Coordinates of C-alpha atoms in Angstrom, one line a residue:
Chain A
X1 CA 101.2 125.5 14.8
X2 CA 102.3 126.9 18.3
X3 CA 103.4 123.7 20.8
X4 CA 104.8 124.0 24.4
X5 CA 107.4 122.0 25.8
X6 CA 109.4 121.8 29.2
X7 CA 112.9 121.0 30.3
X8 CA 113.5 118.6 33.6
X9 CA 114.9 122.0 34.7
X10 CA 111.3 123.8 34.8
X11 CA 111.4 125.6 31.6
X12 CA 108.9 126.3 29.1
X13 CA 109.9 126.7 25.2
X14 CA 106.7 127.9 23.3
X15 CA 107.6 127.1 19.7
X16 CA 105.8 129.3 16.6
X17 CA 107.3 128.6 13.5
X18 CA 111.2 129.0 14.7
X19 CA 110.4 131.1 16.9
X20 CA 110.9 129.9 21.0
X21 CA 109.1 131.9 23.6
X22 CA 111.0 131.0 26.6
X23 CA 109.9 131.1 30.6
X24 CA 109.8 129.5 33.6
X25 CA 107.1 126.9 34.2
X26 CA 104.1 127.6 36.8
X27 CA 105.6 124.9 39.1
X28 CA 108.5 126.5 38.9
X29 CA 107.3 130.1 39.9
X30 CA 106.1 128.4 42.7
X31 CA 108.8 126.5 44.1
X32 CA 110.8 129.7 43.4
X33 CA 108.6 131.9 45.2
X34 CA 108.2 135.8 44.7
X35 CA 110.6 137.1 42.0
X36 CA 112.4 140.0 42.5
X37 CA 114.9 140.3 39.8
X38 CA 115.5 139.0 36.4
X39 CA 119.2 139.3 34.7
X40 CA 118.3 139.1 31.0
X41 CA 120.1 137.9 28.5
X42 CA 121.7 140.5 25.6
X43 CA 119.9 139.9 21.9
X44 CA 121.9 138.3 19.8
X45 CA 123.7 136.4 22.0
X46 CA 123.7 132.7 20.9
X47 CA 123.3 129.7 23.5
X48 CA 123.5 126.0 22.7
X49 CA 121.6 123.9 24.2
X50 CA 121.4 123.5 28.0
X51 CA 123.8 126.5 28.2
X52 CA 123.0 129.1 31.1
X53 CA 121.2 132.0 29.4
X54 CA 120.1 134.2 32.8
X55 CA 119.4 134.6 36.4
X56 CA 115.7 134.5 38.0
X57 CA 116.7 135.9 41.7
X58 CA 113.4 135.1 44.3
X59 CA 114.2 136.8 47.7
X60 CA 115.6 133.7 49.0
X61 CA 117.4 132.3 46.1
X62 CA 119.1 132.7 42.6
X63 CA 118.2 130.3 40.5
X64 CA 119.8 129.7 36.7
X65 CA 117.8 129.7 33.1
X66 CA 119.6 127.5 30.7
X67 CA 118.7 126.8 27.0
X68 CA 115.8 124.4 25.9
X69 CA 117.3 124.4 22.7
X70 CA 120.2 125.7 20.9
X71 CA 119.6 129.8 19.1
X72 CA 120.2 133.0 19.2
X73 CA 118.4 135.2 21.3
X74 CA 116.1 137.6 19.0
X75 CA 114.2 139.7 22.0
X76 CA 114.0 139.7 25.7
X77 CA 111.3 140.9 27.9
X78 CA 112.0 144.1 29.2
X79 CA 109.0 145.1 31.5
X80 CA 110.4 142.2 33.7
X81 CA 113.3 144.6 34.2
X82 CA 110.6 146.9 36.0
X83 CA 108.2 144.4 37.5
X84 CA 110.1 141.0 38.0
X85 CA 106.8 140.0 39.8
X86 CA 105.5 138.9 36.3
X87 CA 107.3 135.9 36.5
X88 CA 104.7 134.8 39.1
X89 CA 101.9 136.2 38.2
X90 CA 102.1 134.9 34.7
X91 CA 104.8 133.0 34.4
X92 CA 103.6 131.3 30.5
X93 CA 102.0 134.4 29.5
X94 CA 103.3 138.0 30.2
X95 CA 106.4 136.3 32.3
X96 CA 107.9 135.2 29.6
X97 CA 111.5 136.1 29.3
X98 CA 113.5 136.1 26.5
X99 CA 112.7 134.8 22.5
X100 CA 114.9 132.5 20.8
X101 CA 115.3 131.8 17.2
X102 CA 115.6 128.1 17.5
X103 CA 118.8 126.4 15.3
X104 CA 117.5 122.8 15.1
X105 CA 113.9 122.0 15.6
X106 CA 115.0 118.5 16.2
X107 CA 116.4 119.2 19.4
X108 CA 112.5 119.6 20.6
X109 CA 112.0 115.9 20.5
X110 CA 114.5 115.2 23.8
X111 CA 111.8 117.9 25.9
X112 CA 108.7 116.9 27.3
X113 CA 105.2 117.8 25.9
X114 CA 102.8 119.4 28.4
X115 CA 101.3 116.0 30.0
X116 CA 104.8 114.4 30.2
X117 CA 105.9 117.4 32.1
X118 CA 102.6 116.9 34.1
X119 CA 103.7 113.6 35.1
X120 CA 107.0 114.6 35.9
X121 CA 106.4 116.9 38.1
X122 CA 103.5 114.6 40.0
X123 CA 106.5 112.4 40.6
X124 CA 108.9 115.4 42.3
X125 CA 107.4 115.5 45.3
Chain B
X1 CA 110.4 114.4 54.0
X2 CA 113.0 112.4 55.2
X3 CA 111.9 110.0 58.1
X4 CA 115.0 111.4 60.2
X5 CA 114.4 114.9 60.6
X6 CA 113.2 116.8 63.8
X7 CA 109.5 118.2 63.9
X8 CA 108.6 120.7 66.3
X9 CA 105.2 120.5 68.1
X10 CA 103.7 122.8 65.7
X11 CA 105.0 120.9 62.6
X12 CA 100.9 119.9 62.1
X13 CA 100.1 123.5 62.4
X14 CA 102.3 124.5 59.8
X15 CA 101.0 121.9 57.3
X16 CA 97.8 122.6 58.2
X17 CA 98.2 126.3 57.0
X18 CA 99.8 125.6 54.2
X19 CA 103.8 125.8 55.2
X20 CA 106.0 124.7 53.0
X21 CA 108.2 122.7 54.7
X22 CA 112.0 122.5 54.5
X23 CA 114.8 121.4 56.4
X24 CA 116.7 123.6 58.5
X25 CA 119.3 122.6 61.4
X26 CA 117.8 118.8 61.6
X27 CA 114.2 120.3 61.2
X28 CA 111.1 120.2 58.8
X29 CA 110.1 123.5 59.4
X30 CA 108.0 126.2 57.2
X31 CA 109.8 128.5 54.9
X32 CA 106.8 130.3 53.7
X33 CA 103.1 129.7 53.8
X34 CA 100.5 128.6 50.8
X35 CA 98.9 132.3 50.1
X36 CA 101.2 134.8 51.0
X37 CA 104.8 133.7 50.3
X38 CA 108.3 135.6 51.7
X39 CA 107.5 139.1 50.3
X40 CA 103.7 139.5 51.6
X41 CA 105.0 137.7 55.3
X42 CA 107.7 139.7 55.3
X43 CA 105.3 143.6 55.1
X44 CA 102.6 141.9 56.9
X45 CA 104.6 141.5 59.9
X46 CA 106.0 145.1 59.5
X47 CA 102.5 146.3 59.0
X48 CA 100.6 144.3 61.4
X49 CA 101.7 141.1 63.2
X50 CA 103.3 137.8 62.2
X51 CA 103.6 134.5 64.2
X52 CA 107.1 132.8 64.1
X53 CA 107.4 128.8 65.3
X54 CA 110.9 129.1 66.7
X55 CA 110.6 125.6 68.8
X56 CA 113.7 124.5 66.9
X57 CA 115.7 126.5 69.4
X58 CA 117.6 125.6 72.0
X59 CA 116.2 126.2 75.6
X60 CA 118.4 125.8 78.0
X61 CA 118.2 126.5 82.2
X62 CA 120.9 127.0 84.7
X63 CA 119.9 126.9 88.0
X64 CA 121.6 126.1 91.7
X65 CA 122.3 127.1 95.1
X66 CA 124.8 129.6 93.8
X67 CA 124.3 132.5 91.6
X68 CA 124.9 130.9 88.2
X69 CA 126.7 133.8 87.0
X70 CA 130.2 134.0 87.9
X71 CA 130.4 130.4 86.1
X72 CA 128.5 131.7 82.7
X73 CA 130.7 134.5 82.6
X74 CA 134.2 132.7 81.8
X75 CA 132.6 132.2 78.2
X76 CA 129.7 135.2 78.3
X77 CA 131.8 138.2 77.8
X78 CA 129.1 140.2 79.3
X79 CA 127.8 141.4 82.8
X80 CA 125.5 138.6 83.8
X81 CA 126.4 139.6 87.7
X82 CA 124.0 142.8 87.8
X83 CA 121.2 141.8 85.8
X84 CA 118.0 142.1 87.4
X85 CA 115.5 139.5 87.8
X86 CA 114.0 139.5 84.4
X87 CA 116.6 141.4 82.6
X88 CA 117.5 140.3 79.1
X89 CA 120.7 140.5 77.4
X90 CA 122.2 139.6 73.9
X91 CA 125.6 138.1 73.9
X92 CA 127.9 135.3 72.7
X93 CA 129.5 132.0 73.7
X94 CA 132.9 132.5 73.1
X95 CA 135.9 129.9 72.3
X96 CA 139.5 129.9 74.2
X97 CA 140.3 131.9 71.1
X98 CA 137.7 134.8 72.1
X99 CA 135.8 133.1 68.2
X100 CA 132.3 132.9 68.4
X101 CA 130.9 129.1 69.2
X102 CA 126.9 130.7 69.3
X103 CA 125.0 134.1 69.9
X104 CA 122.7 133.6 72.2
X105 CA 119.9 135.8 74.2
X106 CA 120.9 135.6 78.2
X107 CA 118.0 135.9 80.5
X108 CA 118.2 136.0 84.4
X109 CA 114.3 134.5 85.6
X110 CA 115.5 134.8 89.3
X111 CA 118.9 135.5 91.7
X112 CA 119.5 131.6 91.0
X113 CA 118.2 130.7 87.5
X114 CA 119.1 131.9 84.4
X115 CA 117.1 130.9 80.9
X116 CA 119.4 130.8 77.6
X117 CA 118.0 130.4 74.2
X118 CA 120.6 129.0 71.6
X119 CA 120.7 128.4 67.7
X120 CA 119.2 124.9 66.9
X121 CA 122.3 124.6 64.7
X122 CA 124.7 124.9 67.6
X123 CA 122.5 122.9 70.3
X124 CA 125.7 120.3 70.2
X125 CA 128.5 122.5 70.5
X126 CA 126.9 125.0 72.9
X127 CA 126.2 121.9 75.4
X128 CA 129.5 120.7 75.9
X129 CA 131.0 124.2 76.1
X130 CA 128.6 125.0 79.0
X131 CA 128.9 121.9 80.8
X132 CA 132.6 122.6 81.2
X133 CA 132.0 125.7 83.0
X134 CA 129.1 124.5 86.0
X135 CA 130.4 124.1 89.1
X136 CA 129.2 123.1 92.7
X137 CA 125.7 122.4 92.5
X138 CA 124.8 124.2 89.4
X139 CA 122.9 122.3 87.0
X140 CA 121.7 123.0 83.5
X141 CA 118.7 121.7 81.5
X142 CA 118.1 121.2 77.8
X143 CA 114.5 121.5 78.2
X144 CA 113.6 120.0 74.9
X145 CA 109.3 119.9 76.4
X146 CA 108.7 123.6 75.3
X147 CA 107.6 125.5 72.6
X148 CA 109.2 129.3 72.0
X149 CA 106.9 131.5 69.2
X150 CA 107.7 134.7 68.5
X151 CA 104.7 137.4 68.0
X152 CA 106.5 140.2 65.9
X153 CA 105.2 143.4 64.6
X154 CA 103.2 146.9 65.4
X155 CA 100.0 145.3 66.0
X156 CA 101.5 142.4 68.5
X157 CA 101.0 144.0 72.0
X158 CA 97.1 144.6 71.4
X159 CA 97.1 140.8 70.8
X160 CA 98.9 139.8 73.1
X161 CA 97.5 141.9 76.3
X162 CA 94.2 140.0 75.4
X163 CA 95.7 137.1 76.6
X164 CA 98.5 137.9 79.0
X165 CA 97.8 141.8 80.0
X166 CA 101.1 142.3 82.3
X167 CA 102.9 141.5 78.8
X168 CA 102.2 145.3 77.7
X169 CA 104.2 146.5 80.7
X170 CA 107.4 144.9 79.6
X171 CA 109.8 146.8 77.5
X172 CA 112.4 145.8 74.8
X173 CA 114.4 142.8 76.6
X174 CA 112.6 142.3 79.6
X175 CA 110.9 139.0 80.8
X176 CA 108.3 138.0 83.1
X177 CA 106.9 134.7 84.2
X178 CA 103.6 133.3 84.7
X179 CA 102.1 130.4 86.2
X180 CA 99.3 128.6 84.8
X181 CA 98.1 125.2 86.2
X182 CA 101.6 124.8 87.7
X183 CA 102.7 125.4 84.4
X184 CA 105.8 128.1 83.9
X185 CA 105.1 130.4 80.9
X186 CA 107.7 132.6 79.9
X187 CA 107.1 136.0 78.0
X188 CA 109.7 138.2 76.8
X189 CA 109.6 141.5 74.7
X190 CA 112.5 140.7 72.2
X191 CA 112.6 139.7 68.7
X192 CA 114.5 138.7 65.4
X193 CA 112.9 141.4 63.6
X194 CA 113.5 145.2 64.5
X195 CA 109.7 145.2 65.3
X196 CA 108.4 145.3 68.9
X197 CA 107.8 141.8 69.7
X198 CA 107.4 139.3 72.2
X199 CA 108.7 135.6 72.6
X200 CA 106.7 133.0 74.3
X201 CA 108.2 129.8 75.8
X202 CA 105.7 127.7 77.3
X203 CA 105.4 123.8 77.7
X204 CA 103.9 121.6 75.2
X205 CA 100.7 120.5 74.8
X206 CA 99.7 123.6 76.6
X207 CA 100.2 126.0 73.8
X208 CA 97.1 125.1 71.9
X209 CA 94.5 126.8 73.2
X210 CA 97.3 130.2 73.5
X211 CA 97.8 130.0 69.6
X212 CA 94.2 129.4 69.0
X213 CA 93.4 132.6 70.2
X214 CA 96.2 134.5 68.9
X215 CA 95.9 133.4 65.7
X216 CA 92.4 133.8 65.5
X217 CA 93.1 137.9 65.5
X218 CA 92.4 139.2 62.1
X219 CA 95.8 140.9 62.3
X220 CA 98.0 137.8 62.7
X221 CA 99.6 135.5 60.2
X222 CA 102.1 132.9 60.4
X223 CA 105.1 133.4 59.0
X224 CA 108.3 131.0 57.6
X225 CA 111.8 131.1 57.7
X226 CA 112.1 133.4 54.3
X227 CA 110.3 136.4 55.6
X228 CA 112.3 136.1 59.1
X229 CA 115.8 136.3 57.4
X230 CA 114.4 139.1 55.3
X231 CA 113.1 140.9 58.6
X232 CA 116.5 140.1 60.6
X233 CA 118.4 141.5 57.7
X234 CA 117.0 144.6 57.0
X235 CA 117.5 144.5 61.4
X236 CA 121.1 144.3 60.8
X237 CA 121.2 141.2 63.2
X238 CA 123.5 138.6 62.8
X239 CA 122.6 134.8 61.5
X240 CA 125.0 132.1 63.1
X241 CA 127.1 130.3 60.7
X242 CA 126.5 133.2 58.3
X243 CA 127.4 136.4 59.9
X244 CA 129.5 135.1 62.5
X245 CA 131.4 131.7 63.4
X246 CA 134.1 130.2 65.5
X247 CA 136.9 132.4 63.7
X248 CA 135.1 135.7 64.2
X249 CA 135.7 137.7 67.3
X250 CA 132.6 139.8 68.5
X251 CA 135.3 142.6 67.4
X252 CA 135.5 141.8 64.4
X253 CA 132.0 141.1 64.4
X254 CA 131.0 144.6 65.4
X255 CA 129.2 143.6 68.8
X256 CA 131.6 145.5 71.1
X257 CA 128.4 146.7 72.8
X258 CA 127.9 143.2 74.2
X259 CA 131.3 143.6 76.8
X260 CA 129.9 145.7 79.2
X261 CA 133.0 148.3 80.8
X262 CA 133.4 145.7 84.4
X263 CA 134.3 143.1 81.7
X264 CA 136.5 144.9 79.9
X265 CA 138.3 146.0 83.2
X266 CA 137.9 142.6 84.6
X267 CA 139.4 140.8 81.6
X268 CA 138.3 137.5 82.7
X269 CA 136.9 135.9 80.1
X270 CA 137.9 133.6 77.6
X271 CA 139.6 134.9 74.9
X272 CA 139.9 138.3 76.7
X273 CA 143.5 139.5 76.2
X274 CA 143.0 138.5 72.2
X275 CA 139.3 140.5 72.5
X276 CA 140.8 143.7 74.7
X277 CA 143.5 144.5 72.4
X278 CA 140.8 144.4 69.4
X279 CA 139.2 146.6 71.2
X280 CA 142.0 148.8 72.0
X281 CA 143.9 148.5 68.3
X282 CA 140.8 147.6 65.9
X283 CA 140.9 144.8 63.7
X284 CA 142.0 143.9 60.4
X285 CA 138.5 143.0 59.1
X286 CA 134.7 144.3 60.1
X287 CA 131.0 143.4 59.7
X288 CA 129.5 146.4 57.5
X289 CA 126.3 146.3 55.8
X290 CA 126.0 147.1 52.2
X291 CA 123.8 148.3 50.1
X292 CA 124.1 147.2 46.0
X293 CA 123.7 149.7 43.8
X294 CA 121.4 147.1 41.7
X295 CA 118.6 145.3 41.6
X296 CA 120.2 141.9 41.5
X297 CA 121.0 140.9 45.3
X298 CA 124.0 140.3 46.3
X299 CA 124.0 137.2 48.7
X300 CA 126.5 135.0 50.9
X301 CA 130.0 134.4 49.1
X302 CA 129.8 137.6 46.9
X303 CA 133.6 139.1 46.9
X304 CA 134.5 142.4 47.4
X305 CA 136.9 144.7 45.8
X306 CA 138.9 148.3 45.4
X307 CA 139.2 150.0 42.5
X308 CA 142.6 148.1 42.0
X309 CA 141.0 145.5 41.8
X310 CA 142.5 143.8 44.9
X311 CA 140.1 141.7 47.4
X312 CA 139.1 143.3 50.0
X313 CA 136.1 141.3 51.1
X314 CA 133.2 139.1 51.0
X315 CA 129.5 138.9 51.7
X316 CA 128.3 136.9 54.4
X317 CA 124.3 137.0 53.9
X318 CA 122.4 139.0 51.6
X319 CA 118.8 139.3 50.5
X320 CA 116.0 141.5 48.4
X321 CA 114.8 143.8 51.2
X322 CA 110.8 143.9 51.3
X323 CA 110.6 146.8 53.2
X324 CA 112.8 149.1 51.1
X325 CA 112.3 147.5 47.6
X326 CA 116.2 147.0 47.3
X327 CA 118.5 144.6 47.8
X328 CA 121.0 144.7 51.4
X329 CA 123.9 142.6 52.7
X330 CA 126.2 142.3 55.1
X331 CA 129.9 141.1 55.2
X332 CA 133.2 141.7 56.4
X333 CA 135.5 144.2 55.1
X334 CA 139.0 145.3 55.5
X335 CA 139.0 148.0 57.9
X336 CA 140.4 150.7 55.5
X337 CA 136.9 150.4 53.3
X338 CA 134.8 149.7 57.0
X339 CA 133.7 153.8 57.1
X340 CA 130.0 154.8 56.5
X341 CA 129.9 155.9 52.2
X342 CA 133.0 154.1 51.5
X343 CA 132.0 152.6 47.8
X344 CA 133.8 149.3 46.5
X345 CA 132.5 146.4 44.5
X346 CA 131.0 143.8 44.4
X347 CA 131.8 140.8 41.5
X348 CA 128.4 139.4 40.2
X349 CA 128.3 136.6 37.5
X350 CA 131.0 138.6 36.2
X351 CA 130.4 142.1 36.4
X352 CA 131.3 144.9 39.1
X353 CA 128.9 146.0 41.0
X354 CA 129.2 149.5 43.3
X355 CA 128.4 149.0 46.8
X356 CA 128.3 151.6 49.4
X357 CA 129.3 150.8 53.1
X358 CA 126.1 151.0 54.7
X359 CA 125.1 151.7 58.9
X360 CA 122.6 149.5 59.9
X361 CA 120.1 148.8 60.7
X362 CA 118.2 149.4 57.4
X363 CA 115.1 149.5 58.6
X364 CA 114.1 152.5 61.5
X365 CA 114.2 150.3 65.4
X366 CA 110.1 149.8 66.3
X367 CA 111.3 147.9 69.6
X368 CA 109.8 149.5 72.9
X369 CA 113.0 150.8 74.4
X370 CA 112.8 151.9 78.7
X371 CA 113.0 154.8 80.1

């Protein structure tokens, strides 16, 4: 079963088995506008949840990638390192930036599914 | 958007076409458009023209029976005396304490009338500091009725001599004036963007029928606030509040160049003996630009360092440069680490950075210098 969820910070967490693929949301990408530089995390490093895990740097601003959940980072997406511009091109496909093996599937149940997020962000501006 | 802040005339325009509005200096104004966004403004106006709403600005006109001059130039370090009708000059509104209270572009319309354009962000403390200076009959005007766009970029003199031909005779910081309907239109070839360029000042509503046409030309696009600190970065101009402020000296600042050699001699300004023995002895600190040896840019607040790992700087703006596919800065830095090559670093989340002290501009000049 492969589910999406989103943080009230604009992240994605695309959960297969306990694996997290983790990104920035579309919204996101947009408000953040073109991506030039993506500071990855280091595999193996392990984050709890809500902890800052990278940098997505837009031309006009850096902006900070914390944890959905609580893991260790397994594998990081290193053709952003060459063409940052994924993050807005495909920000929940080839964008993606770093996989998480998640600690505590529990932890899931505090993010929002996709059509809460949808609501959320209806409500941002 | 917040019911209080400031809208310029073109505010529908903007939403019209997409602008994403934000607030800058008490304004809703358009940090990028719906389609393109900073990076595709930013070459666009490099590669062919870009419109810039700049309405936020201050205009201001000076004006009496008196050559305006000899007043302006207590707190304008430069020669304002022997401009020429229609000359343009860059320069700065200085403090008792020679600091920087605005940079400002100085234009001289007639013997009798000068034409000012401020930063929107120091409308309130350029005012006073003006009004202190006007004597006799000399009277200035905050003439809050007009609109100011900039047309920026290689393709922007074949627009703009469709509409206002003489405009192609003027070179880099030159002005003329035209009269339409008993209207006063000012053109100017200057810019915010190292691009040949014109500025247009011209009262509102007239300006519709103007941008119409202008932006009607295949090769123009409007273009936000993001892609014009881009473009004035890679320019190696300055950004009030950023780059320089009350406590920086145009010195220190690097804009020697705007104290013509009468001034100098003259030493009448405020601030001057402060200013001249800068000039004679250096300073302790100077504006550099910096190029990161990364990918990650390196923006305002950054600190820099020697190899000993003492401070010996900071960064006062910073950006991904469009143009050149790398990151640039610019800060201050203790003189000793001021020369071209020098390298220092730069602390980043943590980890040094190498930076190498940088000339600028980054970018090659396009303005339309005289002969």
């Amino acid at each position: 079963m492969a589910d999406i969820y989103f943080t009230e910070d604009h992240e994605y967490i695309r959960v297969t088995g306990d694996t997290g693929t983790v990104g920035i949301s579309e919204y996101a990408q947009n408000q953040l506008g073109d991506v030039v530089y993506v500071e990855l995390p280091e595999v193996g490093e392990q984050f709890d949840q809500t902890d800052e895990t990278c940098v997505v740097e837009s031309v006009k601003v850096a902006s900070e990638i914390y944890a959905p959940v609580s893991g260790e980072i397994i594998e990081v997406n290193e053709a952003l390192s060459n063409s940052p511009s994924l993050v807005n091109d495909d920000p929940e496909g080839d964008g993606w930036i770093y996989k998480i093996k998640i600690h505590d599937d529990s932890e899931l149940s505090g993010l929002k599914d996709e059509d809460e997020y949808q609501d959320y962000i209806d409500n941002l501006s | 958007m917040d019911a209080q802040l400031k809208h310029t005339p073109l505010y529908d325009l903007h939403v019209k076409h997409g602008g994403k509005m934000v607030v800058f200096a008490g304004f809703a104004m358009p940090v990028q458009y719906d389609g393109m966004g900073v990076m595709k403004e930013h070459l666009h106006t490099r590669e062919a023209a870009g419109l810039f709403d700049v309405s936020h600005m201050g205009q201001i006109f000076i004006s009496g029976s008196i050559d305006p001059a000899d007043a302006l130039e207590k707190i304008i370090p430069s020669d304002l005396k022997n401009m020429k009708n229609g000359d343009m000059r860059y320069s700065v509104l200085l403090n008792n304490d020679g600091g920087i209270i605005d940079d400002l572009i100085v234009t001289r319309l007639s013997e009798h009338n000068f034409y000012i354009v401020i930063n929107a962000a120091r409308i309130a403390q350029d005012l006073p500091r003006l009004e202190q200076i006007l004597t006799g009959d000399v009277i200035m005007q905050h003439d809050t009725s007009r609109i100011l766009v900039a047309l920026q970029g290689p393709k922007a003199e074949t627009v703009l001599k469709d509409i206002f031909p003489e405009a192609a005779n003027l070179t880099f910081m030159q002005a003329m004036e035209e009269s339409v309907d008993g209207h006063d239109i000012i053109i100017t070839r200057s810019g915010y963007t190292g691009e040949d360029g014109f500025e247009i000042s011209l009262p509102h509503p007239m300006e519709g029928d103007y941008l119409h046409d202008i932006l009607k030309h295949p090769d123009v696009k409007l273009i936000g606030l993001g892609a014009r600190d881009s473009l004035r970065l890679e320019a190696g101009l300055c950004l009030y509040g950023h780059d320089l402020d009350d406590d920086v000296t145009p010195i220190e600042a690097g804009l020697n160049w705007v104290i013509q050699k009468n001034r100098r001699e003259a030493a009448d300004f405020a601030g001057a003996t402060k200013i001249l023995n800068q000039i004679e002895n250096g300073t302790s600190m100077k504006r550099v630009g910096l190029l990161p040896d990364s990918r990650a840019p390196l923006r305002e607040g950054v600190e820099l360092f020697d190899e000993d790992k003492n401070k010996i700087g900071h960064i006062t703006s910073g950006t991904f440069a469009p143009s050149l596919e790398k990151p640039v800065a610019m800060g201050y830095i203790n003189r000793d680490f001021a020369k071209t090559g020098t390298i220092v670093n730069a602390l980043l989340r943590g980890k040094l950075i190498p930076v190498t002290v940088s000339k600028m501009p980054f970018i090659e000049s396009k303005t339309k210098k005289g002969a």
